[in-house]
Structure formats: structure tokens, C-alpha cells
Amino acid sequence: MGALVTLDLPEDSPMLGLPWIITFGPLSDADEWEPVVCGPYERPHALALAEAVVAEEQLMAVVEPLLPAVSAEEVRGEIAAAQVAAENEAARIEEADLYGDFEDTIDEELEAAAAENHRTEPLAPPTEAELRAGFARIAAKLTGGAA
């Protein structure tokens, strides 16, 4: 069984209505291959599809929203935000090294999250027809049509 990572969002988050992508990659550092990015999907389809794949494979699946940018400035803003987040993470890791083992903390958090997940069966993956209907709704959203 692999691992699925996604954002924990409140039910009223506007991000829930965005298109979502899945990035499949190796679960451990021992495997080296380029991640595979799939999508866009509607969020429930992305989660179910990712869950179905990692239930049977030793993979990591990251399900995240696809942020459609409509200008170079929006893209630059997203890049700057990612760079700031990476710098903050690096600083947090350095600080953790001063006061304890950061990896132990992460492992404990992952174990606690896994213990909270009581579901034993993965969601059924969406059918091809359901995915295609979702693609049509996403295309309508992105082009300003009715969804």
C-alpha cells in the first residue's frame, strides 16, 4: 500500500471547485524515476483515482489543486510564493535540528494521521464516463462557460 497526500480543506473552500491534478512518484528514495502527473480532474475523482492506484502499489500520490494562471504576473506570483515557502521550510528544518530530530516529529505526525484514517477499503475509482463528464465541466469552468 502506498501513500496519498492532499490538502485538508474546509467544506467552503473555493479551492474545492478548482481542477485537481495527481502526481504519482516513488514512495522511497531507493526508487528513482520521474513522477507522472495526471489530470486535471474534479477533486472527488482525483482522490478516488489516486486512492485506487496507491491501494495496490508502493507509490506516493499527491493530489493538489491546479491553479489556472491567466498572466505571466500570476505565474511569477505563484513562483515567488513557492520560493518563500521553501525558504521558510528550510529555516524550520534548521531550527528543528537545533532542538531535536525533525524526522522523528514528521514520522510521529504521519503515524498519527494514519491511525485516524479508519477507512479500510479504497474509494471506487471513477469510470471513464464519469471522468470525461468531469473534464467537460472543468473545460466549461476554464473557458467561462456554464458548469
PDB file of C-alpha atoms in Angstrom:
ATOM      1  CA  MET A   1       0.000   0.000   0.000  1.00  0.00           C
ATOM      2  CA  GLY A   2       1.268   3.451  -0.927  1.00  0.00           C
ATOM      3  CA  ALA A   3       0.581   6.910   0.436  1.00  0.00           C
ATOM      4  CA  LEU A   4      -1.844   9.631  -0.588  1.00  0.00           C
ATOM      5  CA  VAL A   5      -1.162  13.258   0.307  1.00  0.00           C
ATOM      6  CA  THR A   6      -3.625  16.097  -0.190  1.00  0.00           C
ATOM      7  CA  LEU A   7      -4.761  19.351   1.363  1.00  0.00           C
ATOM      8  CA  ASP A   8      -7.187  19.237   4.273  1.00  0.00           C
ATOM      9  CA  LEU A   9      -9.612  21.999   3.297  1.00  0.00           C
ATOM     10  CA  PRO A  10     -12.757  23.324   4.951  1.00  0.00           C
ATOM     11  CA  GLU A  11     -16.006  22.423   3.170  1.00  0.00           C
ATOM     12  CA  ASP A  12     -16.498  26.015   1.993  1.00  0.00           C
ATOM     13  CA  SER A  13     -13.018  26.452   0.492  1.00  0.00           C
ATOM     14  CA  PRO A  14     -13.085  27.944  -3.003  1.00  0.00           C
ATOM     15  CA  MET A  15     -10.161  25.646  -3.868  1.00  0.00           C
ATOM     16  CA  LEU A  16     -12.511  22.653  -3.828  1.00  0.00           C
ATOM     17  CA  GLY A  17     -14.057  23.849  -7.102  1.00  0.00           C
ATOM     18  CA  LEU A  18     -10.734  24.123  -8.929  1.00  0.00           C
ATOM     19  CA  PRO A  19      -9.380  21.416 -11.221  1.00  0.00           C
ATOM     20  CA  TRP A  20      -7.078  18.979  -9.392  1.00  0.00           C
ATOM     21  CA  ILE A  21      -4.034  17.038 -10.535  1.00  0.00           C
ATOM     22  CA  ILE A  22      -2.395  13.878  -9.239  1.00  0.00           C
ATOM     23  CA  THR A  23       1.373  13.455  -9.140  1.00  0.00           C
ATOM     24  CA  PHE A  24       2.446   9.829  -8.753  1.00  0.00           C
ATOM     25  CA  GLY A  25       6.010   9.185  -7.676  1.00  0.00           C
ATOM     26  CA  PRO A  26       8.214   6.724  -5.834  1.00  0.00           C
ATOM     27  CA  LEU A  27       7.408   6.139  -2.192  1.00  0.00           C
ATOM     28  CA  SER A  28      11.047   5.847  -1.169  1.00  0.00           C
ATOM     29  CA  ASP A  29      14.346   7.405  -2.139  1.00  0.00           C
ATOM     30  CA  ALA A  30      15.561   3.970  -3.262  1.00  0.00           C
ATOM     31  CA  ASP A  31      13.400   4.187  -6.391  1.00  0.00           C
ATOM     32  CA  GLU A  32      14.408   6.770  -8.956  1.00  0.00           C
ATOM     33  CA  TRP A  33      12.022   7.619 -11.762  1.00  0.00           C
ATOM     34  CA  GLU A  34      10.314  10.743 -12.992  1.00  0.00           C
ATOM     35  CA  PRO A  35       6.962  11.453 -11.364  1.00  0.00           C
ATOM     36  CA  VAL A  36       3.852  11.072 -13.507  1.00  0.00           C
ATOM     37  CA  VAL A  37       1.339  13.938 -13.470  1.00  0.00           C
ATOM     38  CA  CYS A  38      -2.282  13.187 -14.379  1.00  0.00           C
ATOM     39  CA  GLY A  39      -5.298  15.430 -14.687  1.00  0.00           C
ATOM     40  CA  PRO A  40      -6.975  17.783 -14.416  1.00  0.00           C
ATOM     41  CA  TYR A  41      -9.829  16.125 -12.551  1.00  0.00           C
ATOM     42  CA  GLU A  42     -12.575  17.233 -10.246  1.00  0.00           C
ATOM     43  CA  ARG A  43     -11.394  16.755  -6.672  1.00  0.00           C
ATOM     44  CA  PRO A  44     -13.554  13.725  -5.775  1.00  0.00           C
ATOM     45  CA  HIS A  45     -12.431  11.967  -8.963  1.00  0.00           C
ATOM     46  CA  ALA A  46      -8.779  12.799  -8.308  1.00  0.00           C
ATOM     47  CA  LEU A  47      -8.948  11.466  -4.761  1.00  0.00           C
ATOM     48  CA  ALA A  48     -10.731   8.257  -5.744  1.00  0.00           C
ATOM     49  CA  LEU A  49      -8.404   7.600  -8.670  1.00  0.00           C
ATOM     50  CA  ALA A  50      -5.265   8.248  -6.609  1.00  0.00           C
ATOM     51  CA  GLU A  51      -6.556   6.118  -3.758  1.00  0.00           C
ATOM     52  CA  ALA A  52      -7.326   3.216  -6.100  1.00  0.00           C
ATOM     53  CA  VAL A  53      -3.793   3.295  -7.524  1.00  0.00           C
ATOM     54  CA  VAL A  54      -1.891   3.597  -4.237  1.00  0.00           C
ATOM     55  CA  ALA A  55      -4.046   0.914  -2.602  1.00  0.00           C
ATOM     56  CA  GLU A  56      -2.308  -1.649  -4.795  1.00  0.00           C
ATOM     57  CA  GLU A  57       1.090  -0.057  -5.466  1.00  0.00           C
ATOM     58  CA  GLN A  58       4.013   1.177  -3.367  1.00  0.00           C
ATOM     59  CA  LEU A  59       3.667   4.749  -4.666  1.00  0.00           C
ATOM     60  CA  MET A  60       3.173   8.249  -3.363  1.00  0.00           C
ATOM     61  CA  ALA A  61       0.238  10.177  -4.825  1.00  0.00           C
ATOM     62  CA  VAL A  62      -0.041  13.919  -4.253  1.00  0.00           C
ATOM     63  CA  VAL A  63      -3.482  15.346  -5.064  1.00  0.00           C
ATOM     64  CA  GLU A  64      -3.437  19.117  -5.358  1.00  0.00           C
ATOM     65  CA  PRO A  65      -5.416  21.915  -6.968  1.00  0.00           C
ATOM     66  CA  LEU A  66      -4.397  23.193 -10.343  1.00  0.00           C
ATOM     67  CA  LEU A  67      -4.246  26.965 -10.172  1.00  0.00           C
ATOM     68  CA  PRO A  68      -5.089  28.295 -13.633  1.00  0.00           C
ATOM     69  CA  ALA A  69      -2.984  31.410 -14.158  1.00  0.00           C
ATOM     70  CA  VAL A  70      -4.057  33.843 -16.855  1.00  0.00           C
ATOM     71  CA  SER A  71      -0.974  36.057 -16.918  1.00  0.00           C
ATOM     72  CA  ALA A  72       2.782  35.901 -16.546  1.00  0.00           C
ATOM     73  CA  GLU A  73       2.469  38.036 -13.401  1.00  0.00           C
ATOM     74  CA  GLU A  74       0.192  35.447 -11.777  1.00  0.00           C
ATOM     75  CA  VAL A  75       2.728  32.741 -12.593  1.00  0.00           C
ATOM     76  CA  ARG A  76       5.547  34.862 -11.147  1.00  0.00           C
ATOM     77  CA  GLY A  77       3.481  35.426  -8.007  1.00  0.00           C
ATOM     78  CA  GLU A  78       2.968  31.671  -7.560  1.00  0.00           C
ATOM     79  CA  ILE A  79       6.693  31.046  -8.095  1.00  0.00           C
ATOM     80  CA  ALA A  80       7.594  33.720  -5.525  1.00  0.00           C
ATOM     81  CA  ALA A  81       5.149  32.232  -3.016  1.00  0.00           C
ATOM     82  CA  ALA A  82       6.648  28.758  -3.538  1.00  0.00           C
ATOM     83  CA  GLN A  83      10.163  30.123  -3.070  1.00  0.00           C
ATOM     84  CA  VAL A  84       9.198  31.875   0.171  1.00  0.00           C
ATOM     85  CA  ALA A  85       7.525  28.685   1.424  1.00  0.00           C
ATOM     86  CA  ALA A  86      10.670  26.664   0.616  1.00  0.00           C
ATOM     87  CA  GLU A  87      12.865  29.183   2.453  1.00  0.00           C
ATOM     88  CA  ASN A  88      10.541  29.051   5.467  1.00  0.00           C
ATOM     89  CA  GLU A  89      10.637  25.243   5.415  1.00  0.00           C
ATOM     90  CA  ALA A  90      14.438  25.243   5.237  1.00  0.00           C
ATOM     91  CA  ALA A  91      14.601  27.623   8.195  1.00  0.00           C
ATOM     92  CA  ARG A  92      12.163  25.440  10.147  1.00  0.00           C
ATOM     93  CA  ILE A  93      14.284  22.345   9.449  1.00  0.00           C
ATOM     94  CA  GLU A  94      17.450  24.145  10.589  1.00  0.00           C
ATOM     95  CA  GLU A  95      15.684  25.255  13.757  1.00  0.00           C
ATOM     96  CA  ALA A  96      14.404  21.724  14.375  1.00  0.00           C
ATOM     97  CA  ASP A  97      17.946  20.377  14.100  1.00  0.00           C
ATOM     98  CA  LEU A  98      18.931  22.661  16.954  1.00  0.00           C
ATOM     99  CA  TYR A  99      16.164  21.375  19.229  1.00  0.00           C
ATOM    100  CA  GLY A 100      15.564  17.805  18.154  1.00  0.00           C
ATOM    101  CA  ASP A 101      15.156  15.413  15.284  1.00  0.00           C
ATOM    102  CA  PHE A 102      12.757  16.874  12.738  1.00  0.00           C
ATOM    103  CA  GLU A 103      12.344  13.477  11.009  1.00  0.00           C
ATOM    104  CA  ASP A 104      11.087  11.883  14.238  1.00  0.00           C
ATOM    105  CA  THR A 105       8.451  14.600  14.503  1.00  0.00           C
ATOM    106  CA  ILE A 106       7.316  14.044  10.915  1.00  0.00           C
ATOM    107  CA  ASP A 107       7.176  10.266  11.424  1.00  0.00           C
ATOM    108  CA  GLU A 108       5.060  10.695  14.547  1.00  0.00           C
ATOM    109  CA  GLU A 109       2.692  13.051  12.714  1.00  0.00           C
ATOM    110  CA  LEU A 110       2.333  10.621   9.799  1.00  0.00           C
ATOM    111  CA  GLU A 111       1.664   7.715  12.147  1.00  0.00           C
ATOM    112  CA  ALA A 112      -0.979   9.728  13.999  1.00  0.00           C
ATOM    113  CA  ALA A 113      -2.654  10.697  10.719  1.00  0.00           C
ATOM    114  CA  ALA A 114      -2.657   7.078   9.570  1.00  0.00           C
ATOM    115  CA  ALA A 115      -4.204   5.969  12.853  1.00  0.00           C
ATOM    116  CA  GLU A 116      -7.022   8.483  12.363  1.00  0.00           C
ATOM    117  CA  ASN A 117      -7.862   7.076   8.928  1.00  0.00           C
ATOM    118  CA  HIS A 118     -10.365   4.359   9.798  1.00  0.00           C
ATOM    119  CA  ARG A 119     -11.385   3.543   6.236  1.00  0.00           C
ATOM    120  CA  THR A 120     -10.122   0.154   5.148  1.00  0.00           C
ATOM    121  CA  GLU A 121     -11.385  -0.038   1.555  1.00  0.00           C
ATOM    122  CA  PRO A 122     -10.305   2.497  -1.052  1.00  0.00           C
ATOM    123  CA  LEU A 123     -12.955   4.510  -2.833  1.00  0.00           C
ATOM    124  CA  ALA A 124     -14.084   3.027  -6.122  1.00  0.00           C
ATOM    125  CA  PRO A 125     -12.219   4.736  -8.957  1.00  0.00           C
ATOM    126  CA  PRO A 126     -14.395   6.839 -11.243  1.00  0.00           C
ATOM    127  CA  THR A 127     -15.473   5.332 -14.537  1.00  0.00           C
ATOM    128  CA  GLU A 128     -14.211   6.661 -17.844  1.00  0.00           C
ATOM    129  CA  ALA A 129     -17.622   8.243 -18.457  1.00  0.00           C
ATOM    130  CA  GLU A 130     -17.533   9.995 -15.075  1.00  0.00           C
ATOM    131  CA  LEU A 131     -14.025  11.301 -15.762  1.00  0.00           C
ATOM    132  CA  ARG A 132     -14.994  12.564 -19.217  1.00  0.00           C
ATOM    133  CA  ALA A 133     -18.033  14.338 -17.768  1.00  0.00           C
ATOM    134  CA  GLY A 134     -15.715  15.926 -15.202  1.00  0.00           C
ATOM    135  CA  PHE A 135     -13.327  17.024 -17.970  1.00  0.00           C
ATOM    136  CA  ALA A 136     -16.245  18.735 -19.713  1.00  0.00           C
ATOM    137  CA  ARG A 137     -17.240  20.570 -16.518  1.00  0.00           C
ATOM    138  CA  ILE A 138     -13.623  21.674 -15.949  1.00  0.00           C
ATOM    139  CA  ALA A 139     -13.324  22.893 -19.540  1.00  0.00           C
ATOM    140  CA  ALA A 140     -16.548  24.866 -19.120  1.00  0.00           C
ATOM    141  CA  LYS A 141     -15.217  26.490 -15.936  1.00  0.00           C
ATOM    142  CA  LEU A 142     -11.879  27.377 -17.514  1.00  0.00           C
ATOM    143  CA  THR A 143     -13.436  28.876 -20.621  1.00  0.00           C
ATOM    144  CA  GLY A 144     -16.116  30.816 -18.747  1.00  0.00           C
ATOM    145  CA  GLY A 145     -18.977  28.549 -19.832  1.00  0.00           C
ATOM    146  CA  ALA A 146     -21.705  27.251 -17.544  1.00  0.00           C
ATOM    147  CA  ALA A 147     -20.799  24.279 -15.390  1.00  0.00           C
TER     148      ALA A 147
END
